[in-house]
Short mmCIF file of C-alpha atoms in Angstrom, two decimals:
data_model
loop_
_atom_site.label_atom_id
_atom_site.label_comp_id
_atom_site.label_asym_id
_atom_site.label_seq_id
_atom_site.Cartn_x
_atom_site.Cartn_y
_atom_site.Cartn_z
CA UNK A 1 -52.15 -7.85 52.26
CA UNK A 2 -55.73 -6.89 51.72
CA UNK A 3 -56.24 -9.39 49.40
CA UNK A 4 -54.67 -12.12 51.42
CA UNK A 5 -57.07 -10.51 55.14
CA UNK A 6 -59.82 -11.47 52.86
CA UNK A 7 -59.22 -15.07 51.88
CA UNK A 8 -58.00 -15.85 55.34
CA UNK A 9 -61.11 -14.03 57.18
CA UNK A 10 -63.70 -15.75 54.87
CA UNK A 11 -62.38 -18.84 55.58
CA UNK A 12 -62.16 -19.01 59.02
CA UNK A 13 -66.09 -17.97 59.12
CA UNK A 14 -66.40 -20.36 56.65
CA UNK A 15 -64.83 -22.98 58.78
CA UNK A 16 -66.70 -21.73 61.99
CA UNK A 17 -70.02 -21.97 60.41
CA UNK A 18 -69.57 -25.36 58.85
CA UNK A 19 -68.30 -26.92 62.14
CA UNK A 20 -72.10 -26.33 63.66
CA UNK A 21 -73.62 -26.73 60.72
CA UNK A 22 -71.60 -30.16 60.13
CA UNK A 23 -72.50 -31.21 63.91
CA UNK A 24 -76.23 -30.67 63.00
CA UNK A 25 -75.64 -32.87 59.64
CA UNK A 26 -74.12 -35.79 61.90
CA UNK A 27 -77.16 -35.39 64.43
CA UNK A 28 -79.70 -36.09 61.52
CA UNK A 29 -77.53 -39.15 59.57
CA UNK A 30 -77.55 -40.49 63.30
CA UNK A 31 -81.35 -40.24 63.66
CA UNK A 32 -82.33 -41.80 60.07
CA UNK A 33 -79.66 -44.31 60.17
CA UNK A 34 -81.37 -45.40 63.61
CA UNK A 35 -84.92 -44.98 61.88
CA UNK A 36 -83.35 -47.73 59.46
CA UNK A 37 -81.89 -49.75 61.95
CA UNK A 38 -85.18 -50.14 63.79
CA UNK A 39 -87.00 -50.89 60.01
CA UNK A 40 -84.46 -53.91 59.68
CA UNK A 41 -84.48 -55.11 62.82
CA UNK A 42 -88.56 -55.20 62.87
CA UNK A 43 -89.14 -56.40 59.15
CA UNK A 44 -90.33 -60.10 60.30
CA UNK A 45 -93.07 -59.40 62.83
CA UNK A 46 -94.29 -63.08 63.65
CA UNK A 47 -98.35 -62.98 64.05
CA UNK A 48 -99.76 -65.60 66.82
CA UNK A 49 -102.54 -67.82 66.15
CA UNK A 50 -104.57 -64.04 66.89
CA UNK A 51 -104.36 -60.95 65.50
CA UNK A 52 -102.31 -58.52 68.27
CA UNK A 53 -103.24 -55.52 67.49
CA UNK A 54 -99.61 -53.69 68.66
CA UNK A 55 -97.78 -56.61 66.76
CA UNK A 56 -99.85 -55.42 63.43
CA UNK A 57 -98.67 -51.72 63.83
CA UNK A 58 -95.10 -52.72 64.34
CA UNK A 59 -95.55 -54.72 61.30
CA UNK A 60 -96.50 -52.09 59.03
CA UNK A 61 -94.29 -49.41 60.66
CA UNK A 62 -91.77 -51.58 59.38
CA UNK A 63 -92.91 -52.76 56.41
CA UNK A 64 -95.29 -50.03 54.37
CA UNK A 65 -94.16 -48.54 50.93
CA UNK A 66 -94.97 -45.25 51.93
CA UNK A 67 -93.00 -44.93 54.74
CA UNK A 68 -90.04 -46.12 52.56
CA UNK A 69 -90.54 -43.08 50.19
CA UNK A 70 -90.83 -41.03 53.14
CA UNK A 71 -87.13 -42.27 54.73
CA UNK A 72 -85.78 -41.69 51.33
CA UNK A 73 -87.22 -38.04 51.11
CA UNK A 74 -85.44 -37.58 54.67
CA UNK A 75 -82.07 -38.90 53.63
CA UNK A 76 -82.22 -37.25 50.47
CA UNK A 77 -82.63 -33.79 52.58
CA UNK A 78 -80.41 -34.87 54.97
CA UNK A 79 -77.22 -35.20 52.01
CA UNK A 80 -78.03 -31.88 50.45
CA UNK A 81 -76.55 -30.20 53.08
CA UNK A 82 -72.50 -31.02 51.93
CA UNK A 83 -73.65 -29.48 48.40
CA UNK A 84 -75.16 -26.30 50.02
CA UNK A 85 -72.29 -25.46 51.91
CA UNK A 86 -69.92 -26.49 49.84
CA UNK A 87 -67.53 -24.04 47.40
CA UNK A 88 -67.77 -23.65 44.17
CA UNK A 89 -65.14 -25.60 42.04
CA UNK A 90 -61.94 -23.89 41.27
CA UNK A 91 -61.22 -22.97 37.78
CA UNK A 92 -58.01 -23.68 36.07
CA UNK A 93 -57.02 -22.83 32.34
CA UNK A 94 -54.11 -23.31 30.41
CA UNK A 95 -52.93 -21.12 27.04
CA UNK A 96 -50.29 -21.22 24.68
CA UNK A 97 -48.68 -19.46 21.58
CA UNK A 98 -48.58 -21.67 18.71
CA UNK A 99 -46.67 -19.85 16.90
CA UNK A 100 -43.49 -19.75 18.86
CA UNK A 101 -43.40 -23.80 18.68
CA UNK A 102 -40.02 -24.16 17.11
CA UNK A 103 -39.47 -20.49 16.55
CA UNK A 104 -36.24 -18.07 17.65
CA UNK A 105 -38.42 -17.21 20.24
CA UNK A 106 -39.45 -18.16 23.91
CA UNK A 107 -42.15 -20.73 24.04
CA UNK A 108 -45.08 -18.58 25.37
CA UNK A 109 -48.12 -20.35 27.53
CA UNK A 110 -49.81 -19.39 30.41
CA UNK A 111 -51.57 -20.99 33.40
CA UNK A 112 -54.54 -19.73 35.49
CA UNK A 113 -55.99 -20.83 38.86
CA UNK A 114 -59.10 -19.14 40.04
CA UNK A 115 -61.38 -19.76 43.14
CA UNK A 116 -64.65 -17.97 43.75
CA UNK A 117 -65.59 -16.80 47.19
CA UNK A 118 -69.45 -16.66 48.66
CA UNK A 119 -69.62 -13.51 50.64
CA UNK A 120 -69.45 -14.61 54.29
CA UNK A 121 -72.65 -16.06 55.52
CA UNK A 122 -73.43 -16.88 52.02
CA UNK A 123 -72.77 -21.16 52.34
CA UNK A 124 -73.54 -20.78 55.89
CA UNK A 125 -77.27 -19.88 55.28
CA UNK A 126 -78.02 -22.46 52.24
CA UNK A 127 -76.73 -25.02 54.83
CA UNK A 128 -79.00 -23.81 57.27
CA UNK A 129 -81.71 -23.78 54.80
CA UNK A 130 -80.66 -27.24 54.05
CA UNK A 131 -80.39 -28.37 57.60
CA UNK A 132 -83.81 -27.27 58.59
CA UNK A 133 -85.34 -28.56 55.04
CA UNK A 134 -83.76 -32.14 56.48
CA UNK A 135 -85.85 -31.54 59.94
CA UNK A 136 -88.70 -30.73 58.16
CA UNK A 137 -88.86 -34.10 56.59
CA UNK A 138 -87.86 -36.02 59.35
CA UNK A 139 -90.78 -34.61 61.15
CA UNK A 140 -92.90 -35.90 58.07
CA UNK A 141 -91.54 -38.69 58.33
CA UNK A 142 -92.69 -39.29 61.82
CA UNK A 143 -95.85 -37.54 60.88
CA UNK A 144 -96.49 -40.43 58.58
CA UNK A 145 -96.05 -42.78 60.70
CA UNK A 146 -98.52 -41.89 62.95
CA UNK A 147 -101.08 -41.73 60.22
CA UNK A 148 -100.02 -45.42 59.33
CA UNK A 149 -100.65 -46.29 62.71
CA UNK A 150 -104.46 -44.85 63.15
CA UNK A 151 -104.99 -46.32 59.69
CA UNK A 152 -104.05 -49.92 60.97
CA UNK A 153 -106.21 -49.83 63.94
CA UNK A 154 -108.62 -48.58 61.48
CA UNK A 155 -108.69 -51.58 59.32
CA UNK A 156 -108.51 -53.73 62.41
CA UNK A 157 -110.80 -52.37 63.97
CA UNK A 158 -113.05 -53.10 61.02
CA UNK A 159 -112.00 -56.73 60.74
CA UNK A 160 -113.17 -56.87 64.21
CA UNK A 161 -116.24 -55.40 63.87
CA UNK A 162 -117.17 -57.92 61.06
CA UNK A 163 -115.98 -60.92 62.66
CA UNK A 164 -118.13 -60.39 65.76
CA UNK A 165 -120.94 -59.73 63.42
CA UNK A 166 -120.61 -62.98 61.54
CA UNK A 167 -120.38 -64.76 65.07
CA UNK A 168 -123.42 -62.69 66.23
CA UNK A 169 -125.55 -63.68 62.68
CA UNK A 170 -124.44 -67.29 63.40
CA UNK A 171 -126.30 -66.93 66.88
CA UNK A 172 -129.23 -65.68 65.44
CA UNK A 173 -129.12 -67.88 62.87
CA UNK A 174 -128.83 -71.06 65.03
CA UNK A 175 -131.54 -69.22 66.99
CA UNK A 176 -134.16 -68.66 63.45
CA UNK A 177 -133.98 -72.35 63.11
CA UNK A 178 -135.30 -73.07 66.68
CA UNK A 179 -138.19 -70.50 65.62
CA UNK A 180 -138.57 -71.90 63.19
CA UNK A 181 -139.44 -75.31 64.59
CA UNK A 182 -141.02 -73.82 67.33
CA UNK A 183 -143.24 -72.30 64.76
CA UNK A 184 -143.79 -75.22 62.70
CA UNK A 185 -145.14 -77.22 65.93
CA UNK A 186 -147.52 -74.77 66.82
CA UNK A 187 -149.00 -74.66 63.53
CA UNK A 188 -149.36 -78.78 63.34
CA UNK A 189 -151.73 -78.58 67.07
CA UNK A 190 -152.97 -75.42 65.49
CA UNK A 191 -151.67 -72.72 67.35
CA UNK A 192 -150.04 -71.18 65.12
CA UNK A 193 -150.69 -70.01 61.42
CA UNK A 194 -149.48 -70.92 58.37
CA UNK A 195 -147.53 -67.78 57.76
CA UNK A 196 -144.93 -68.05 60.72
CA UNK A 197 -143.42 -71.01 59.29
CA UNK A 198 -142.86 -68.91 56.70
CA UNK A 199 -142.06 -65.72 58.17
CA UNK A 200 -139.41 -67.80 59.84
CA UNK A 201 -137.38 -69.23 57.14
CA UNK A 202 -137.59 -65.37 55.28
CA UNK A 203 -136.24 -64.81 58.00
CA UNK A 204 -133.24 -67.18 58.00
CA UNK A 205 -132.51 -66.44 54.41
CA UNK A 206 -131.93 -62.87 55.25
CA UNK A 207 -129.39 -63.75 57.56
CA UNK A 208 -127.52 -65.78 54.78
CA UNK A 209 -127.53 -62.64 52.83
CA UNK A 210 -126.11 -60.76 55.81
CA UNK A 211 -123.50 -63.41 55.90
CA UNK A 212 -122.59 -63.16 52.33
CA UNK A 213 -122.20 -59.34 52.75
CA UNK A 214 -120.35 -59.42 56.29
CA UNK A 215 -117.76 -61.97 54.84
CA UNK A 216 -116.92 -58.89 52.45
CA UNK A 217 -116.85 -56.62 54.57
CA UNK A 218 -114.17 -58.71 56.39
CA UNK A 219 -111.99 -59.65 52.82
CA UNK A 220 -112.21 -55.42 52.36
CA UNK A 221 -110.51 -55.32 55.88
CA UNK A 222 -107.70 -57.79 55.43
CA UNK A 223 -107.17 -56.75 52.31
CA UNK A 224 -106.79 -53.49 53.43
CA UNK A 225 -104.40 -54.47 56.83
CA UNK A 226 -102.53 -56.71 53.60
CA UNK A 227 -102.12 -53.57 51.53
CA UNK A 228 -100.93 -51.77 54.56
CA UNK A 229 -98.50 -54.43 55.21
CA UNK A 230 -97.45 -54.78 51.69
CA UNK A 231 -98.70 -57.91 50.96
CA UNK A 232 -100.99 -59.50 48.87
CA UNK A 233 -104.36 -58.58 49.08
CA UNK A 234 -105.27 -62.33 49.56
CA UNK A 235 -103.20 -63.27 52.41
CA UNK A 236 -104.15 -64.84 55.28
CA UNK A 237 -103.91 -63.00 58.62
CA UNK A 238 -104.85 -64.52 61.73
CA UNK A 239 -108.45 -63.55 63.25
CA UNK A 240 -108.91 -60.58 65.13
CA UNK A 241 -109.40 -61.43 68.99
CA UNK A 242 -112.94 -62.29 70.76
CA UNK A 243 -112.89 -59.14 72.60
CA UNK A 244 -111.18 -55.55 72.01
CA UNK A 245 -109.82 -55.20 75.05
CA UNK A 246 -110.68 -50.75 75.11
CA UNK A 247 -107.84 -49.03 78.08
CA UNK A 248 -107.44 -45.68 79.20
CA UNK A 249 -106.36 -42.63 77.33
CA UNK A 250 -103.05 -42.03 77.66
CA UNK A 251 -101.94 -38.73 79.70
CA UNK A 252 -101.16 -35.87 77.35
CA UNK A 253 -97.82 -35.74 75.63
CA UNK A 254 -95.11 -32.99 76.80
CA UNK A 255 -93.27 -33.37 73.27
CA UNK A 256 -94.15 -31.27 70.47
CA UNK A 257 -96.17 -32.66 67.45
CA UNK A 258 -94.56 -33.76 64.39
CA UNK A 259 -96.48 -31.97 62.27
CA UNK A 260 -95.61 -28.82 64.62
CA UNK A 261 -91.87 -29.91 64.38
CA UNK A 262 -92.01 -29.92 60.92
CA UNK A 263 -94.02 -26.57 59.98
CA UNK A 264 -91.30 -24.50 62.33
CA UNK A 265 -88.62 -26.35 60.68
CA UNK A 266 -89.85 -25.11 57.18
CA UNK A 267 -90.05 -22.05 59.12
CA UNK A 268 -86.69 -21.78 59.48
CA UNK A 269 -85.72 -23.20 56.38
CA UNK A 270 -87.43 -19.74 54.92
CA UNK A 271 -86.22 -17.17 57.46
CA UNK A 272 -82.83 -18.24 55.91
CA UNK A 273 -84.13 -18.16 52.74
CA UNK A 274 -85.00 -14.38 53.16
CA UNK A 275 -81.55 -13.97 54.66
CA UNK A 276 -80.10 -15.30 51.86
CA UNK A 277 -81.80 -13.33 49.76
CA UNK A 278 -80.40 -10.09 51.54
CA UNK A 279 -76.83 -11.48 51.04
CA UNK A 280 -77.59 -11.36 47.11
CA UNK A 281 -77.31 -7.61 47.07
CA UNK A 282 -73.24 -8.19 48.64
CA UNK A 283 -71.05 -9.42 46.18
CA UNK A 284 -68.50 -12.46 45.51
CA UNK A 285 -65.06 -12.84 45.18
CA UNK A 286 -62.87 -14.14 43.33
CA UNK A 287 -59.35 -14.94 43.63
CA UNK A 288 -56.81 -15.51 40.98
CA UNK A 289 -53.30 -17.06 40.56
CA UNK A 290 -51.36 -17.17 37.51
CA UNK A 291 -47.79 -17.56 35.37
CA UNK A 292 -47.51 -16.08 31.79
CA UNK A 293 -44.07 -17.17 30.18
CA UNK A 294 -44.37 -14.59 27.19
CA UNK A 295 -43.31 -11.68 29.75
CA UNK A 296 -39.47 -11.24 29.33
CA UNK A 297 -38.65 -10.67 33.17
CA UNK A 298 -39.71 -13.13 35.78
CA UNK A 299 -40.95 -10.92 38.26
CA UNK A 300 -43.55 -9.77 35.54
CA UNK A 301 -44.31 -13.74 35.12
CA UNK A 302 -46.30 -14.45 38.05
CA UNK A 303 -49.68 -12.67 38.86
CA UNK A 304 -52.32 -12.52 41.53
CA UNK A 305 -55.73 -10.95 41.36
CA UNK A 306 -59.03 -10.81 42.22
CA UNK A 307 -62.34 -10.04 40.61
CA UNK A 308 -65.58 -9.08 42.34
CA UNK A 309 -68.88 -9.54 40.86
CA UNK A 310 -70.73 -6.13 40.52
CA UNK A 311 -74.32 -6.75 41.65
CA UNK A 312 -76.44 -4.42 39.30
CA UNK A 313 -79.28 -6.38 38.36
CA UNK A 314 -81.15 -5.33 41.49
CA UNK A 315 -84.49 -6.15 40.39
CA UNK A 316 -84.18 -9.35 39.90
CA UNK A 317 -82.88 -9.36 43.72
CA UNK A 318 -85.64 -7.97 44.91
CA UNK A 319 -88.12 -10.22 43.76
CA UNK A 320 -86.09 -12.87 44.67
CA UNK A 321 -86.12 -11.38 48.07
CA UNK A 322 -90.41 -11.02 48.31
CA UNK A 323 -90.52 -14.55 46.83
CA UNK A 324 -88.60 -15.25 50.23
CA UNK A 325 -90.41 -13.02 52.16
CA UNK A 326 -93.93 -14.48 50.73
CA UNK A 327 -92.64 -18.18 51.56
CA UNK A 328 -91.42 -17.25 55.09
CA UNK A 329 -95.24 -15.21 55.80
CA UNK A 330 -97.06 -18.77 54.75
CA UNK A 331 -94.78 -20.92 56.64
CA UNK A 332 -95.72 -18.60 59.73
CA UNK A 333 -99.51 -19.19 58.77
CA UNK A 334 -98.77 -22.47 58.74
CA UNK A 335 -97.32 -22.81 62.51
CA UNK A 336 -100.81 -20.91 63.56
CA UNK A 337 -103.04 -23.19 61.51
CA UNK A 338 -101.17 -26.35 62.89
CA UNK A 339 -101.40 -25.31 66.24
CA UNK A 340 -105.34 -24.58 65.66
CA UNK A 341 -106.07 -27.73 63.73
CA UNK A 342 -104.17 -30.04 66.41
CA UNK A 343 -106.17 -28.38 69.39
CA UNK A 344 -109.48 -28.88 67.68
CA UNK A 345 -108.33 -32.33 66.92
CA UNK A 346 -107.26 -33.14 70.79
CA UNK A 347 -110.27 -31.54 72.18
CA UNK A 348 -112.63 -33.42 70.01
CA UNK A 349 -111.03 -36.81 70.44
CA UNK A 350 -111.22 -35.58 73.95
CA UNK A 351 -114.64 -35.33 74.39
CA UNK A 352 -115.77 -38.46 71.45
CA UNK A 353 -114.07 -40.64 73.83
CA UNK A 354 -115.88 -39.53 77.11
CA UNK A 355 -119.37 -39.81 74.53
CA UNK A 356 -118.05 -43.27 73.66
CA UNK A 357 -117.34 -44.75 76.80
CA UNK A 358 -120.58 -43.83 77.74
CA UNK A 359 -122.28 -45.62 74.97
CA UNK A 360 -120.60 -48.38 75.20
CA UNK A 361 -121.15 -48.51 79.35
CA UNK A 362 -125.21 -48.27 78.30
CA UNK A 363 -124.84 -50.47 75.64
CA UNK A 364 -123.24 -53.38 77.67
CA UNK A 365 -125.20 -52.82 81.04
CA UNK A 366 -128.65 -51.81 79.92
CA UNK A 367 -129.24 -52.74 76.03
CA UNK A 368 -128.41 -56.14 75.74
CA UNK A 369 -130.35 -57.24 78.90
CA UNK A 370 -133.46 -55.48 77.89
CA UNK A 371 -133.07 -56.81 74.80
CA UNK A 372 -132.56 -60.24 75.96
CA UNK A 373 -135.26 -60.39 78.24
CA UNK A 374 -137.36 -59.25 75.50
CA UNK A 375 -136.43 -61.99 73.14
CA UNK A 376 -137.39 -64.65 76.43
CA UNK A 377 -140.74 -62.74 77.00
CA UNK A 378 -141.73 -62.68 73.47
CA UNK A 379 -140.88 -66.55 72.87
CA UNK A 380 -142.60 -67.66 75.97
CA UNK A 381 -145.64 -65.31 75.03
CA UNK A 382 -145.67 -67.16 71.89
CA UNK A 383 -145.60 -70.83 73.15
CA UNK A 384 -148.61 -69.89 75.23
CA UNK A 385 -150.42 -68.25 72.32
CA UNK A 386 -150.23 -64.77 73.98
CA UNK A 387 -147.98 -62.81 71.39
CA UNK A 388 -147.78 -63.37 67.47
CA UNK A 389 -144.69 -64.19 65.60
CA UNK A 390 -144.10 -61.27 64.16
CA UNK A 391 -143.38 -60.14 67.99
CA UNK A 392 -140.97 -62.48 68.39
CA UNK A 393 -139.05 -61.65 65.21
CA UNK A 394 -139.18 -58.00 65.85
CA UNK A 395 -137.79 -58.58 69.61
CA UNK A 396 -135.07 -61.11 68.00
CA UNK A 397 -134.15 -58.18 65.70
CA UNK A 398 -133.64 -55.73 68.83
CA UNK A 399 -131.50 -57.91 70.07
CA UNK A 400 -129.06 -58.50 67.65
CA UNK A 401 -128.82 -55.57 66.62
CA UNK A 402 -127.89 -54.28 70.38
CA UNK A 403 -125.34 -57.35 70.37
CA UNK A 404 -123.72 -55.93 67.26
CA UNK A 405 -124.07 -52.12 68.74
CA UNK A 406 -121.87 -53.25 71.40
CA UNK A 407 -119.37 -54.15 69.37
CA UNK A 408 -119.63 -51.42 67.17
CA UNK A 409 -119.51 -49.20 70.09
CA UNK A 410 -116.13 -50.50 70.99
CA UNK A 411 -114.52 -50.20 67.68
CA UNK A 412 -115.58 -46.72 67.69
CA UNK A 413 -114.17 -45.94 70.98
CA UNK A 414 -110.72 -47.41 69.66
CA UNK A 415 -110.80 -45.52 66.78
CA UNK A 416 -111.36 -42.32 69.12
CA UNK A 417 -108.93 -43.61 71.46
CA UNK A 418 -106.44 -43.85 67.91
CA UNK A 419 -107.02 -40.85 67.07
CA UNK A 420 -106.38 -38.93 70.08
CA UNK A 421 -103.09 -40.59 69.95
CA UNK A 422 -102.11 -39.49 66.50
CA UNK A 423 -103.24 -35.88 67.70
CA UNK A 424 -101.06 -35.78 70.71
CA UNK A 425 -98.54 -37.35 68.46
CA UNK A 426 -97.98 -41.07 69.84
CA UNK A 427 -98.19 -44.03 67.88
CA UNK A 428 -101.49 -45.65 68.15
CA UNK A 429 -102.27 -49.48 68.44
CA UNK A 430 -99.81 -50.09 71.62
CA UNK A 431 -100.70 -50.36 75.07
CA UNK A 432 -102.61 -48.05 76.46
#
């Protein structure tokens, strides 16, 4: 009766425990089969006849190698739960006397059926090991993601940056020819000397040096969006747009971080650990059935028993139980480090994004006129034989590079703007 309270007991909290614990296991199959759903259903982003910034994310949220690895990692936590929580195998064995084949005697054999027991709580805590092990990695997953997503706006940002430079060394190119002209006239009437000309076309053949550099600069950026999408590193992609079009920060998220998510899932994952490791020190069962034929009266044929392992190497517990207890005090220091690190992330994005609209508001309102003005002074100063050339060119080289600060200013401010987002935990590149 004792025997039979046991069996029945341990499998009812068997059964109780699983039934949550199997709930949990349907939650996460639910949320990575929609994760893969969503990868499918996004694999052929079109691109326009520009490059849409939101429309590249999606792309590579979809499509990156990385992220693939990542989903796999997740589903591979996800199915070790089953194995965690499941029972060990039963055993079954089968004997016989050889020697009372064709003999005056009985044939003797004998059959055994055994089934080992976990202590209750055992299964129940590897699952829940397993379950939060499976959160863990779906929060990495989602971590990853939004480290794919600053990375793209990265690399477009970049492309940007040098295709408005190449447009902006075309201008001044154009505009180094004029100069040059200009130059050249004054020094046929003699108002000019000799070395402008010159000075003029140096000039112009450091700007096709600058072109020959920017135009790598640009390749390294595609190549980099291609290797993001996993493509080829020579693919075409469509050119950025004329102007980054810079929003508002978005308000501050109420959800927790995935990187958060996942460091108090791991959390978890240990505390059972350690629990675990307390259940070592209670022992298993196991239960036995079995029918010897060699026994002369029936009633002596059939046996039941059970065996219980005796848990005397208690050392090797106990450091299996301050392994646990080591793992579980650095996945706490973890949470607190996380915490820390994403707060000094937020407030700095915080405040490089107030610095950067700033710049950019000076940049755009007060640098570029001043510069441009100076470039109109200096030429008409030097049609009337009031300045030299070498003011002009230095006033020419104000101005472009304010033009290109301006652009360069609003890069930065997306990247800020990115970045914020990935440490408030939303995907960056969408609408803002």
């Amino acid at each position: 009766m004792r025997l039979h309270w046991f069996v029945t007991s341990s499998a009812l909290l068997a059964a109780c425990a699983g039934s949550s614990g199997f709930r949990e296991h349907d939650t996460e199959v639910a949320a990575w089969s929609h994760a893969e759903r969503d990868r499918v259903t996004s694999a052929d982003v079109a691109f326009g006849s520009e490059l849409d910034r939101a429309a590249l994310v999606a792309a590579v949220l979809a499509r990156n190698p990385d992220l693939e690895a990542a989903r796999a990692s997740w589903r591979a936590a996800i199915a070790s739960y089953p194995g965690a929580t499941a029972l060990p195998d039963p055993t079954a064995s089968y004997e016989m006397a050889p020697l009372t084949i064709g003999s005056d005697v009985r044939f003797g054999q004998r059959v055994a059926v055994s089934q080992k027991l976990p202590w209750p709580g055992k299964r129940a805590l590897a699952g829940e090991a397993a379950l939060a092990d499976a959160d863990a990695a779906e929060a990495d997953y989602a971590t990853l993601r939004l480290a794919l997503a600053e990375a793209t706006v990265d690399a477009f940002d970049d492309d940007y940056v040098a295709a408005r430079a190449l447009e902006v060394n075309a201008h001044h190119h154009a505009l180094f020819e004029r100069i040059e002209k200009s130059a050249i006239a004054q020094y046929t009437v003699g108002k000019a000397s000799q070395q402008d000309p010159i000075e003029a076309r140096t000039e112009i053949i450091a700007l096709d040096r600058e072109r020959l550099a920017l135009e790598t600069q640009q390749r390294d950026a595609v190549a980099r969006l291609n290797r993001l999408l996993h493509r080829h590193p020579d693919a075409e992609l469509p050119p950025p747009p004329a102007k980054l079009e810079i929003g508002d920060a978005a308000p501050a998220s109420t959800e927790p971080h995935p990187q958060l998510v996942a460091a108090k899932a791991r959390l978890r994952a240990r505390t059972a650990d350690v629990d675990r490791a307390d259940r070592a020190f209670y022992p298993d069962v196991e239960v036995m059935a079995s029918y010897d034929s060699l026994w002369d009266a029936w009633q002596q044929r059939w046996m039941i028993g059970v065996a219980i392992d005796i848990p005397l190497q208690r050392s090797k517990r106990r450091a299996d139980g301050e392994r646990a207890q080591a793992e579980q005090a650095k996945a706490t220091a973890e949470i607190e480090s996380t915490s820390d690190m994403l707060d000094e992330q937020r407030d700095r994005a915080a405040r490089a994004i107030d610095e950067g609209r700033r710049a950019l508001t000076l940049d755009e309102q007060q640098l570029v006129p001043a510069a441009r003005e100076r470039v109109d002074a200096a030429l008409a100063g030097f049609s009337s034989g009031q300045n030299t050339f070498s003011t002009v060119v230095m006033a020419e080289h104000m101005l472009r590079d304010a033009e290109l600060q301006v652009e360069q200013s609003r890069a930065e401010l997306d990247r800020r703007l990115a970045a914020l987002d990935r440490a408030e935990g939303r995907v960056a590149g969408g609408a803002r």
